[in-house]
Coordinates of C-alpha atoms in Angstrom, one line a residue:
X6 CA 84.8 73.4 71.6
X7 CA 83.3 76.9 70.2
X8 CA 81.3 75.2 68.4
X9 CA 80.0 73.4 70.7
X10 CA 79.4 76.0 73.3
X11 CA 77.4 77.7 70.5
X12 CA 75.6 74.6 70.1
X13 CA 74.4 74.4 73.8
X14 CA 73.2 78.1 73.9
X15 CA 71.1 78.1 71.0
X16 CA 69.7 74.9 72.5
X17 CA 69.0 76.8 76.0
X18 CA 67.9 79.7 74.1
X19 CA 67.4 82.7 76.8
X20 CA 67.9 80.2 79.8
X21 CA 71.8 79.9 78.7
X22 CA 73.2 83.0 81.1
X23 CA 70.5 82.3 84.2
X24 CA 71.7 78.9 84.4
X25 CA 75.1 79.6 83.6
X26 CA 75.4 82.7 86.4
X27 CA 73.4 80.2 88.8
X28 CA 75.7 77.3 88.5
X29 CA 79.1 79.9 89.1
X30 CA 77.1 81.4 92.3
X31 CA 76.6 78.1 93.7
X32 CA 80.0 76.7 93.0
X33 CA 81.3 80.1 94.5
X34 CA 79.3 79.6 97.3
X35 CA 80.6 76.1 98.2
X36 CA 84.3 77.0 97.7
X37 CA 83.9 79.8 100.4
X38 CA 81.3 77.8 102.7
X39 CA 83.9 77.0 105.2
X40 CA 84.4 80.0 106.1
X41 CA 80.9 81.3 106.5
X42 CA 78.7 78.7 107.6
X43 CA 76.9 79.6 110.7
X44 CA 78.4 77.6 114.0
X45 CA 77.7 78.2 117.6
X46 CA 80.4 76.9 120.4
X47 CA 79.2 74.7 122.5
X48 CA 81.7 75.3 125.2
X49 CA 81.5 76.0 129.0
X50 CA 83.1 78.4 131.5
X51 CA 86.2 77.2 133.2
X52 CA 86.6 74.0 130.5
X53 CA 89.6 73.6 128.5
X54 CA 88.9 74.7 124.6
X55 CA 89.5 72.2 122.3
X56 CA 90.3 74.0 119.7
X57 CA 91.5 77.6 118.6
X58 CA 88.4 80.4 118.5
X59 CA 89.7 83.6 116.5
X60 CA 87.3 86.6 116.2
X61 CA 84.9 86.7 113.7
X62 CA 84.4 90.4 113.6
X63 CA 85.7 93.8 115.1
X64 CA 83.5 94.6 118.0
X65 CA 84.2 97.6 120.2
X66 CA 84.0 95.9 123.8
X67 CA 82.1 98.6 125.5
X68 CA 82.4 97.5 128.6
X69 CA 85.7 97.1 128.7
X70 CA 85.9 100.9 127.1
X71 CA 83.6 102.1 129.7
X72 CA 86.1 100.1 132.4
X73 CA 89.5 102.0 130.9
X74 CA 87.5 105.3 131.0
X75 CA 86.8 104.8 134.6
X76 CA 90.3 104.1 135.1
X77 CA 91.9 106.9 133.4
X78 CA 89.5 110.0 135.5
X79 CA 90.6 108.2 138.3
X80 CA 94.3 109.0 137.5
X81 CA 93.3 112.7 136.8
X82 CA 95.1 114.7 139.5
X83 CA 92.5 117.4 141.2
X84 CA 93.0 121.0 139.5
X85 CA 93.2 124.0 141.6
X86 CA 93.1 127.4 141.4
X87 CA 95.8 129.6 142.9
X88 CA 93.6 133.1 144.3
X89 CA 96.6 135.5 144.9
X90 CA 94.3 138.0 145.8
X91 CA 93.6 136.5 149.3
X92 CA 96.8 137.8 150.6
X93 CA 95.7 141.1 150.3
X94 CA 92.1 141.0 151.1
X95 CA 92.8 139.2 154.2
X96 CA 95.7 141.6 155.3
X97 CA 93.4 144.5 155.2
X98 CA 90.8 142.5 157.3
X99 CA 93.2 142.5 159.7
X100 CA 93.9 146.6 159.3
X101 CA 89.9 146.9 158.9
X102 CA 89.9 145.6 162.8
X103 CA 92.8 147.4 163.9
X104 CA 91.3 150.5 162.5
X105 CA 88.2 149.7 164.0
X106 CA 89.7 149.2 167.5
X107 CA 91.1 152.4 167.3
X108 CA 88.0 154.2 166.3
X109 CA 86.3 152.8 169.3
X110 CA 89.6 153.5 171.5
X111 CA 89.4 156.9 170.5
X112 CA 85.3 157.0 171.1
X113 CA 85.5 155.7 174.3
X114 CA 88.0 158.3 175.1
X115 CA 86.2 161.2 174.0
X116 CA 82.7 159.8 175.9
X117 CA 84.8 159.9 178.8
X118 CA 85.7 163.2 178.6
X119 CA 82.6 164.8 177.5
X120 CA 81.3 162.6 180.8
X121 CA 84.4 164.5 182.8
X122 CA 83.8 167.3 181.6
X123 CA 79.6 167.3 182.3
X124 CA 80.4 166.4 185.8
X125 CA 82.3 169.1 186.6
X126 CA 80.1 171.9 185.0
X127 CA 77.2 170.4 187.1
X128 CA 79.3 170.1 190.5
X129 CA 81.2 173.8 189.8
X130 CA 77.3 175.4 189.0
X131 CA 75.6 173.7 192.0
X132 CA 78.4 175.1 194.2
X133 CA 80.1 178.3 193.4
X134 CA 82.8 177.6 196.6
X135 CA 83.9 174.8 195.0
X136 CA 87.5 175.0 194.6
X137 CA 89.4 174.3 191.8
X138 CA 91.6 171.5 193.2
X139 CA 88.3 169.9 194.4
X140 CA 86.9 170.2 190.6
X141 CA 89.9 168.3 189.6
X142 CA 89.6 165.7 192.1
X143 CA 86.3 164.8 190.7
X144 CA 86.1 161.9 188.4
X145 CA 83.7 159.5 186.6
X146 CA 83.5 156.0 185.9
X147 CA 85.3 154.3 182.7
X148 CA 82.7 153.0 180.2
X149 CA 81.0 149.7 181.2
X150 CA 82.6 146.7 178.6
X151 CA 79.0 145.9 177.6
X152 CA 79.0 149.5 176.4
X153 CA 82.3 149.1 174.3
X154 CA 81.3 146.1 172.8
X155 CA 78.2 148.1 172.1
X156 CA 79.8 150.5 170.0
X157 CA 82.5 148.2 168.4
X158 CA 79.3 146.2 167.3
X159 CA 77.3 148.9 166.2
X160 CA 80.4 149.4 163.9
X161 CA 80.8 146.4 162.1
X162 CA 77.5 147.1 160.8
X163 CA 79.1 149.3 158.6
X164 CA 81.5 147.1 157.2
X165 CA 81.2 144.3 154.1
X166 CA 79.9 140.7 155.1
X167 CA 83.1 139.0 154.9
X168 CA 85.0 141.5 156.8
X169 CA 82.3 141.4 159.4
X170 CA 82.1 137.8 159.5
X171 CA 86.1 137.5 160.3
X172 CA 85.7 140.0 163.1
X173 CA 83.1 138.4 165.0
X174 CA 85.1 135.0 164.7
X175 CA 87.2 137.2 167.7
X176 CA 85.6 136.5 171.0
X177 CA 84.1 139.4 172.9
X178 CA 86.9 139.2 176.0
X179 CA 90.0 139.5 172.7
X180 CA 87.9 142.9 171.6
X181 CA 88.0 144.0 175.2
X182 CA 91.5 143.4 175.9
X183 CA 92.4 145.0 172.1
X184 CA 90.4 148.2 172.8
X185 CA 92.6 148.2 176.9
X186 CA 95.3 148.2 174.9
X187 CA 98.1 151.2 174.7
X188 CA 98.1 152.2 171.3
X189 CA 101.9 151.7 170.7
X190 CA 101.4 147.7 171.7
X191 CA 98.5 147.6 169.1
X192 CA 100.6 148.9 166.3
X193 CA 102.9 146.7 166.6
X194 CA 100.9 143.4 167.4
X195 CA 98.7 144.8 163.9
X196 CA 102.5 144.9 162.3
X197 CA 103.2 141.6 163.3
X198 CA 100.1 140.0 161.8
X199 CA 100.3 141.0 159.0
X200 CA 103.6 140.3 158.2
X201 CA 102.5 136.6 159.7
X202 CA 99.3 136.6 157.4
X203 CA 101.1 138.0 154.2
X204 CA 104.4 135.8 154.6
X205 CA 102.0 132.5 155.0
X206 CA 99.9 133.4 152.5
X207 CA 102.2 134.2 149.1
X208 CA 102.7 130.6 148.5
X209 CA 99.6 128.6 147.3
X210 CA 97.9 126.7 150.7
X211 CA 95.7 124.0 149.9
X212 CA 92.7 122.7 152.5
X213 CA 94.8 120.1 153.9
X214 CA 98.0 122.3 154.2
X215 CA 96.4 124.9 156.3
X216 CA 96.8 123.5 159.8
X217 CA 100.6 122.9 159.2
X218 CA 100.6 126.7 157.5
X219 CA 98.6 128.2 161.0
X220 CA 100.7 126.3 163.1
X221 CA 104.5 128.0 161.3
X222 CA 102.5 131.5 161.5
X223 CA 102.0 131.2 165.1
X224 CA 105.3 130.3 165.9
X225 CA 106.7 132.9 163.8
X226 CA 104.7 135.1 166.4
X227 CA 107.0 133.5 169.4
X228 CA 109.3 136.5 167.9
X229 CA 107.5 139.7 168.5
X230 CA 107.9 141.6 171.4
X231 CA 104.3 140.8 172.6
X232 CA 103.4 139.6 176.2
X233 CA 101.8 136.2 176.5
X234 CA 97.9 137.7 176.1
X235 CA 98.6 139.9 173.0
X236 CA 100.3 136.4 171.5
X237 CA 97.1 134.5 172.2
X238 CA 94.8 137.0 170.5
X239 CA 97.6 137.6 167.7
X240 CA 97.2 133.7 167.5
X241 CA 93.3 133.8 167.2
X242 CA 93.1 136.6 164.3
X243 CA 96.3 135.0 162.5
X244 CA 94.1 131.7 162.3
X245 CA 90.9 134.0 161.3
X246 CA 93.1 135.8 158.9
X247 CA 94.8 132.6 157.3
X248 CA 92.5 130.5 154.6
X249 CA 93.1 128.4 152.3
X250 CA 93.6 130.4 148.4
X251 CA 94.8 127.5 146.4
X252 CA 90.9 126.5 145.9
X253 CA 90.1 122.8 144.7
X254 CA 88.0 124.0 141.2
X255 CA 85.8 121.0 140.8
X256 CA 84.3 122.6 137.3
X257 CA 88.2 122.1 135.8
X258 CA 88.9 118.8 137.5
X259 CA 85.9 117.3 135.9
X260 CA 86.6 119.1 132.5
X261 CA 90.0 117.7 132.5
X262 CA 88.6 114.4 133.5
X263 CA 86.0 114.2 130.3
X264 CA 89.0 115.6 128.0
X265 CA 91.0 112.3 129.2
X266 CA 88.3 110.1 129.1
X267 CA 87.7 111.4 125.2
X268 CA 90.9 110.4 124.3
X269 CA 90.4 106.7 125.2
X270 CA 90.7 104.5 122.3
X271 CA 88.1 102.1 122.7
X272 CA 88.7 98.3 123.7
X273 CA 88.2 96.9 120.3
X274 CA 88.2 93.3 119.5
X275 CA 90.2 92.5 115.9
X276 CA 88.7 90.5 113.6
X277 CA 91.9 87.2 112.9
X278 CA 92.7 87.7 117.0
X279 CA 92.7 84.6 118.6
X280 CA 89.8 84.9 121.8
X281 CA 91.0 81.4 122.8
X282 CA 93.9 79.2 122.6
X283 CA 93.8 75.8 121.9
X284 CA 94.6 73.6 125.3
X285 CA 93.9 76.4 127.4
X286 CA 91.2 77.0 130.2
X287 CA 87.9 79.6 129.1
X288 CA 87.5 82.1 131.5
X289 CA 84.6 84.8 132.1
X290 CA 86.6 87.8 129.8
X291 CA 86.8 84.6 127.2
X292 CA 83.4 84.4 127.2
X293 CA 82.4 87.5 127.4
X294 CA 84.3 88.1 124.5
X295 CA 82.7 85.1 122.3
X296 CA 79.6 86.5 123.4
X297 CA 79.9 90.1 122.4
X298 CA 81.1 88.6 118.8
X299 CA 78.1 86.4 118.7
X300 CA 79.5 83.0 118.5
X301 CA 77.8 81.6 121.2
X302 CA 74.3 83.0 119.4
X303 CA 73.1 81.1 116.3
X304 CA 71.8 84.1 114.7
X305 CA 74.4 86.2 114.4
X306 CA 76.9 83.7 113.3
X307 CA 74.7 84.2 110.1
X308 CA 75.5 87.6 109.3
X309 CA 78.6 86.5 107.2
X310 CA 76.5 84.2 105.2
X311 CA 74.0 86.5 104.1
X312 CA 76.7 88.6 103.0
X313 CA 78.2 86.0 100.9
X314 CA 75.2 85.7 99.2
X315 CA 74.4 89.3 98.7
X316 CA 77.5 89.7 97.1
X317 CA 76.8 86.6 94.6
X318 CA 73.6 87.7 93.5
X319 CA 75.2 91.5 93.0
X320 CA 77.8 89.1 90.7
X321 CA 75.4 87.8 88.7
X322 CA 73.4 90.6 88.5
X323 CA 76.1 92.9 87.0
X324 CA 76.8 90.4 84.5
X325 CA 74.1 89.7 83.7
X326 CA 73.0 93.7 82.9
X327 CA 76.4 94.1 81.5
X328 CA 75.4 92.2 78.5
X329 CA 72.1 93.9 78.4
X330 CA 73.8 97.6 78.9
X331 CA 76.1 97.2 75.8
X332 CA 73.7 95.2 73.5
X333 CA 76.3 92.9 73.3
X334 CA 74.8 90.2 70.6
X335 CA 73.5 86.8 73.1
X336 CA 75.6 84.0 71.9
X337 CA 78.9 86.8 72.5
X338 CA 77.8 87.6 75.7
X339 CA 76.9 83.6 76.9
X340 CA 80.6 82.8 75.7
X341 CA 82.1 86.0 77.8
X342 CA 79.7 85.3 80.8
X343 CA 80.7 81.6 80.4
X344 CA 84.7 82.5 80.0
X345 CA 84.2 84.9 83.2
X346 CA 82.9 82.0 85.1
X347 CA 85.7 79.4 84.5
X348 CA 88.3 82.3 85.4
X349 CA 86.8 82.9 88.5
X350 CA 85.9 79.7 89.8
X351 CA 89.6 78.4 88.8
X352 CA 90.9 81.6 90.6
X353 CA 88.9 80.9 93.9
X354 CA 90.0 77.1 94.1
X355 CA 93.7 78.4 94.0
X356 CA 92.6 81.0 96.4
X357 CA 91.5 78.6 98.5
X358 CA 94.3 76.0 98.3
X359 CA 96.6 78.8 99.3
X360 CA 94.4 79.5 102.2
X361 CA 94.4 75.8 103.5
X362 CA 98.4 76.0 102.9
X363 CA 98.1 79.3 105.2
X364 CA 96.3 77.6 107.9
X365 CA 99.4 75.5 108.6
X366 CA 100.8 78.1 109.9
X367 CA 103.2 79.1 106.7
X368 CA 102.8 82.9 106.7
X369 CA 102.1 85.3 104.1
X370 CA 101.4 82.8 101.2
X371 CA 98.4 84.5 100.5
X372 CA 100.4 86.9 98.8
X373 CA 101.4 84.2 96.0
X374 CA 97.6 83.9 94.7
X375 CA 98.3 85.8 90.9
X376 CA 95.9 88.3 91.1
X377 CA 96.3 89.8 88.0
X378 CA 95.9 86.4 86.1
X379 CA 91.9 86.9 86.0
X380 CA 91.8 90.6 85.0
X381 CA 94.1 89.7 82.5
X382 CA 92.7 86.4 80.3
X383 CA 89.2 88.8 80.6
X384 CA 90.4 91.6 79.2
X385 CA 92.8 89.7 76.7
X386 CA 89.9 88.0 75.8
X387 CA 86.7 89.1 76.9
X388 CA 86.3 92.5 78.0
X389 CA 88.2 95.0 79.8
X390 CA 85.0 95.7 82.0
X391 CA 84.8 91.9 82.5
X392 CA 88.3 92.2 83.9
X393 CA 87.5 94.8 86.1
X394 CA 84.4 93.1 87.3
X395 CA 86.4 90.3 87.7
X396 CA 89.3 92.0 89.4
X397 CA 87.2 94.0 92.3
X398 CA 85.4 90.5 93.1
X399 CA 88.1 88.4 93.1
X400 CA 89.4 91.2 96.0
X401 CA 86.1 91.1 97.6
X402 CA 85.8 86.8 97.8
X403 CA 89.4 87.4 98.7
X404 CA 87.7 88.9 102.2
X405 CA 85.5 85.6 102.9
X406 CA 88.6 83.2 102.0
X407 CA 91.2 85.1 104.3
X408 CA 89.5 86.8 107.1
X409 CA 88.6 84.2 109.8
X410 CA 92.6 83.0 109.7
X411 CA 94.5 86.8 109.6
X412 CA 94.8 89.7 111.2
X413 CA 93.1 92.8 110.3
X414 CA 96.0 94.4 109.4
X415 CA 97.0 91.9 106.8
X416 CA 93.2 90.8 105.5
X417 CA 93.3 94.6 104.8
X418 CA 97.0 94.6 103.2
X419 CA 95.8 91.2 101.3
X420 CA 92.7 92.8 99.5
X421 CA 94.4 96.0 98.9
X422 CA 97.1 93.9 96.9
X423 CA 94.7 91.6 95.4
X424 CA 92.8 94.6 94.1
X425 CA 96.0 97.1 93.1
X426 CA 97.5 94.0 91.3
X427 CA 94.0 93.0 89.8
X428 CA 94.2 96.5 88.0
X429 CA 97.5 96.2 86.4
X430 CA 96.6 93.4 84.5
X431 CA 93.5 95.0 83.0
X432 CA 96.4 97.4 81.6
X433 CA 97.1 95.6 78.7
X434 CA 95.8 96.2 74.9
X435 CA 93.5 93.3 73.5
X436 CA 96.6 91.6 71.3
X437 CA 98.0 88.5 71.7
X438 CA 99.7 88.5 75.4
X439 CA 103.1 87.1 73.3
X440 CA 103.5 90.2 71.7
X441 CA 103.3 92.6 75.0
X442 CA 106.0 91.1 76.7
X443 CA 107.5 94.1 78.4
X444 CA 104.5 95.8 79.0
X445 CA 102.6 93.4 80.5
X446 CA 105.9 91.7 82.4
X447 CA 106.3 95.5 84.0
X448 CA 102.2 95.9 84.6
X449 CA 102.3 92.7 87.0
X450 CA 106.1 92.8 88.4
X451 CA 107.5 96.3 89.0
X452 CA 104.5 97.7 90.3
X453 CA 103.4 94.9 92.6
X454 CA 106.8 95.3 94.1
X455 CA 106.5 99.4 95.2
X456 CA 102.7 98.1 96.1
X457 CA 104.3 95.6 98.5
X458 CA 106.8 97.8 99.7
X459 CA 104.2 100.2 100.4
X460 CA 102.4 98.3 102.5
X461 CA 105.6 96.3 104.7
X462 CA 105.7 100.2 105.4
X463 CA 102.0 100.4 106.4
X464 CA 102.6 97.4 109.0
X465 CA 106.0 99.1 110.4
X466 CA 107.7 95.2 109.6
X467 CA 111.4 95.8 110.0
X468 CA 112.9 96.3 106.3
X469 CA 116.0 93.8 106.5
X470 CA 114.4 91.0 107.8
X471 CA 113.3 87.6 106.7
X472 CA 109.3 88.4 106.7
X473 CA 109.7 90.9 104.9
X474 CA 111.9 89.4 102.3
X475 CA 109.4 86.6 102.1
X476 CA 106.5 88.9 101.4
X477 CA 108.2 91.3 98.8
X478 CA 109.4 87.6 97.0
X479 CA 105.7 86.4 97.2
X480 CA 104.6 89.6 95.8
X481 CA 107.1 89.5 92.5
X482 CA 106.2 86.0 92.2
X483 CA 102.7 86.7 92.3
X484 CA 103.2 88.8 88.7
X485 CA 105.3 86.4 87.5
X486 CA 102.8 83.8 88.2
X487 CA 100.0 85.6 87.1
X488 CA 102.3 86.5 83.7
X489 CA 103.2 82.9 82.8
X490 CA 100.2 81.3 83.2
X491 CA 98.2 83.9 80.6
X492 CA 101.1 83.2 78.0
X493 CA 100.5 79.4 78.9
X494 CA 96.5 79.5 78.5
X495 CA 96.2 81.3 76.4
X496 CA 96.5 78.9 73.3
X497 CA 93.7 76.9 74.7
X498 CA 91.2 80.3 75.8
X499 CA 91.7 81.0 71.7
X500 CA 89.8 78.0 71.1
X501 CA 87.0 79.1 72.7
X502 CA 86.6 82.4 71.5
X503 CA 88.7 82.0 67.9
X504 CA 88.1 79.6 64.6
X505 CA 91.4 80.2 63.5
X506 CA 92.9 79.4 67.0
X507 CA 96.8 78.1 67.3
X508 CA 95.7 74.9 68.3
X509 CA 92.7 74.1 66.2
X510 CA 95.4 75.4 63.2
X511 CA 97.8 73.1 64.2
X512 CA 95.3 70.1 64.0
X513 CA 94.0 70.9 61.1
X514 CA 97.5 71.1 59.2
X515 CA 98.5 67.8 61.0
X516 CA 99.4 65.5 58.0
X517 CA 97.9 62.5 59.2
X518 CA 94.8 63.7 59.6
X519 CA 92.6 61.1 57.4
X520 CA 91.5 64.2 55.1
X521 CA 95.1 65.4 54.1
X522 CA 96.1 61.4 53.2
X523 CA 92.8 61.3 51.3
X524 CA 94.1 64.3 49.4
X525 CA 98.1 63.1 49.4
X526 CA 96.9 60.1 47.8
X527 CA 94.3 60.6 45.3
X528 CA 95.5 64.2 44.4
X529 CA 99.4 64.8 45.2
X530 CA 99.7 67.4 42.8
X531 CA 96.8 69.1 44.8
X532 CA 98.3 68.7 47.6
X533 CA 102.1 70.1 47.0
X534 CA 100.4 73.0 44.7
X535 CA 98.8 73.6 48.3
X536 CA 101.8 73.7 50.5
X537 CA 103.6 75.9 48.0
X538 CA 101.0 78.1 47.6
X539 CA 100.1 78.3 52.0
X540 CA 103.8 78.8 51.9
X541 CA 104.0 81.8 49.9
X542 CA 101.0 83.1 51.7
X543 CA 102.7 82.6 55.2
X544 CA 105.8 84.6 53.8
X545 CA 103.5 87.3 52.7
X546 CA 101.7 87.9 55.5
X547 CA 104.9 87.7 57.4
X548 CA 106.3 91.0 55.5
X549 CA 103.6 92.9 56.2
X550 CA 103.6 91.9 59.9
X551 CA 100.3 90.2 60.0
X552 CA 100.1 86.6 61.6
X553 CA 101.7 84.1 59.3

């Protein structure tokens, strides 16, 4: 067969590896067709699906994101702000007016007086017989109200804005009636407010408490000692005095409402979930769903084809420049290149027979594909850079193969293995696979085991249970698999790449081959001087450990 192969690329010449990594890429490309080729569903709204649509992709459903966004800020409770302050800036409004009563009070008094006291000087000069009980009997009229409100007026000017503006919230008659008032009644009825205003106001009042909070004020006031007239105006500044210091802060709220939408994860659609069941009736989110991953478009269906073939022609191409990187001699690199492609194209119609076994619903049997088998016959008896070529492309097919009928989680787990596993087997040294027993036995076994067990960690599986004693199983028997099989090809791979080969040996020492009867008969002294002497030479080499 070597020399065959040999044959065949010296005919071909330079053509040999074009046509050889063209023939792989296209039988590559029809074992993993199914799951690329381009389809559009023609289905309708409201129609029972006929058969089971899984997505093709992960697509963030923005809409959907937008819609749970929306959702959550409507959630957000309003944030306020608790102003402690007002307690105190509002009780000394209420002293401000007091005081300012007073000052007025005591104005109006002394204008009086000065008015008295004017009178009489004029009426005691105009008439010297004036007696001094007449003087006494004289008096003047009481400042008009339009006067008083004058000067309480002409006051506030001199206050702050906001002190001002609660003042004149008082009508004109309540300022009248304050400033008629004995000045013992008005310290009190200024005692009483305050303690009202202060009392209401220590606990936080928000806008739509402060009628109920006014309301308990004012009948707190039912207990002072005031007469009916002082309790209305005491009523009228306690409602003045009273506003609302727990203060909706629409700055935070909306703050707090971006912070929550930010944590949103968004509304993703997982490539392996199933969009529609079989025998169940398409709604709008169903199709809005297939449309968002393009399967009711032709065009985009076409995406995963293209990258198929992208990653064929970055196959071939690597090979190809491998050969041309090392100088490796032509006819070497034909028979690797050729080796590499019988591997790999056997390794992808197992993959793919495990993958139609999956389909029916048998889970995790991915995990039996022996992974390491190509990385190790290639670097047994190729290269080890052919076996790690191999081993990352067999991982990457692995995606095409195994995507459109599992989860992301485990498509993910599956290539991670593939590829992990892949690299033990390009562990071994370039002898005979017989004589590396234990090292190659522990390269594919033990460590795909504490891979496995990594990653039934990963997907939180429940550790005593029969899924995961299924997949740790597969796992092992993926090495084992993958172990056995390179000890079992192996005899036939040497006959393409070795003359002196186990089986081309054993059928050239067969004695009924016509050659060795030719020689048993004409020459049997030829013959048994022969034996003896392969004999001795076997026992030889044998004591100096080389290959007997």
């Amino acid at each position: 067969m070597r020399r065959n192969l040999i044959r065949l690329q010296k005919k071909m010449g330079k053509l040999y590896i074009p046509s050889i990594l063209l023939l792989t890429s296209v039988i590559l490309f029809s074992i993993m067709y199914s799951a690329v080729k381009p389809k559009s569903l023609d289905i309708e709204l409201f129609q029972v699906a006929e058969e089971t649509i899984r997505a093709n992709a992960t697509v963030e459903d923005k809409e959907k994101t937008a819609e749970n966004k929306t959702t959550v800020a409507a959630t957000v409770a309003p944030v306020y702000t608790y102003n402690a302050d007002l307690k105190d800036i509002q009780t000394a409004k209420v002293e401000v007016l007091f005081a300012t009563v007073d000052e007025v009070i005591q104005e109006g008094n002394k204008a009086y007086e000065d008015n008295l006291k004017e009178t009489r000087k004029k009426a005691s000069e105009s008439n010297s017989s004036i007696s001094s009980q007449e003087l006494s009997e004289i008096k003047v009229d009481q400042l008009t109200n339009d006067a008083l409100l004058g000067m309480f007026n002409e006051k506030l000017n001199n206050l702050d804005e906001a002190t001002k503006a609660f003042i004149e919230m008082l009508p004109g008659w309540a300022i009248l009636d304050l400033i008629a008032t004995d000045e013992k009644i008005l310290t009190s009825m200024k005692e009483s407010i305050a303690f009202v205003v202060s009392d209401a106001m220590t606990q936080p009042i928000k806008n739509e408490e402060i009628n109920e909070v006014k309301l308990e004020a004012n009948n707190n006031l039912d207990y002072s000692d005031l007469d009916s007239n002082m309790q209305r105006i005491a009523s009228l500044i306690v409602d003045n005095a009273i506003v609302e210091n727990n203060i909706y802060n629409e700055n935070a709220t909306e703050q707090k409402k971006e912070e929550e939408m930010a944590n949103v994860q968004p509304s993703l659609i997982l490539q392996g979930q199933v969009i529609v069941q079989e025998g169940h009736v398409i709604d709008s989110n169903d199709m809005h769903q297939l449309e968002l991953l393009g399967l009711l478009d032709d065009d985009s269906s076409k995406q995963a084809l293209y990258g198929l073939i992208v990653l064929l022609f970055t196959q071939a191409l690597l090979l190809f420049y491998l050969g041309k990187s090392r100088n490796i001699d032509r006819i070497e690199h034909g028979r690797q290149i050729s080796f590499y492609s019988i591997v790999m194209v056997a390794s992808l119609l197992l993959m793919k027979g495990l993958q139609l076994i999956q389909t029916a619903d048998i889970e995790f049997i991915g995990l039996l594909f022996p992974a390491a088998l190509t990385s190790i016959l290639l670097t047994a008896f190729g290269s080890r850079r052919f076996g790690i070529l191999a081993n990352g492309f067999t991982a990457a097919f692995s995606i095409f193969i195994f995507s459109p009928d599992s989860g992301t989680s485990f498509s993910i787990v599956l290539v991670l293995f593939y590829l992990l596993s892949g690299m033990m087997g390009t562990m071994i040294t370039r002898t005979k696979i017989t004589n590396q027993f234990w090292s190659s036995f522990i390269w594919v076994t033990v460590f795909n085991a504490l891979f496995i067990s990594s990653f039934v960690l990963y997907l939180n599986m429940t550790i005593w249970s029969q899924q995961t004693f299924l997949i740790v199983v597969y796992a092992l028997s993926s090495g084992i698999i993958s172990y056995l099989l390179a000890v079992l090809l192996s005899p036939y791979i040497e006959v393409l790449f070795s003359e002196n080969a186990v089986l081309t040996l054993t059928e050239l020492s067969n004695p009924n081959s016509s050659l060795l009867k030719e020689l048993l008969t004409k020459a049997p002294g030829t013959y048994h001087h022969s034996l003896m002497v392969a004999n001795l030479s076997a026992n030889a080499v044998g004591a100096i450990g080389g290959d007997s």
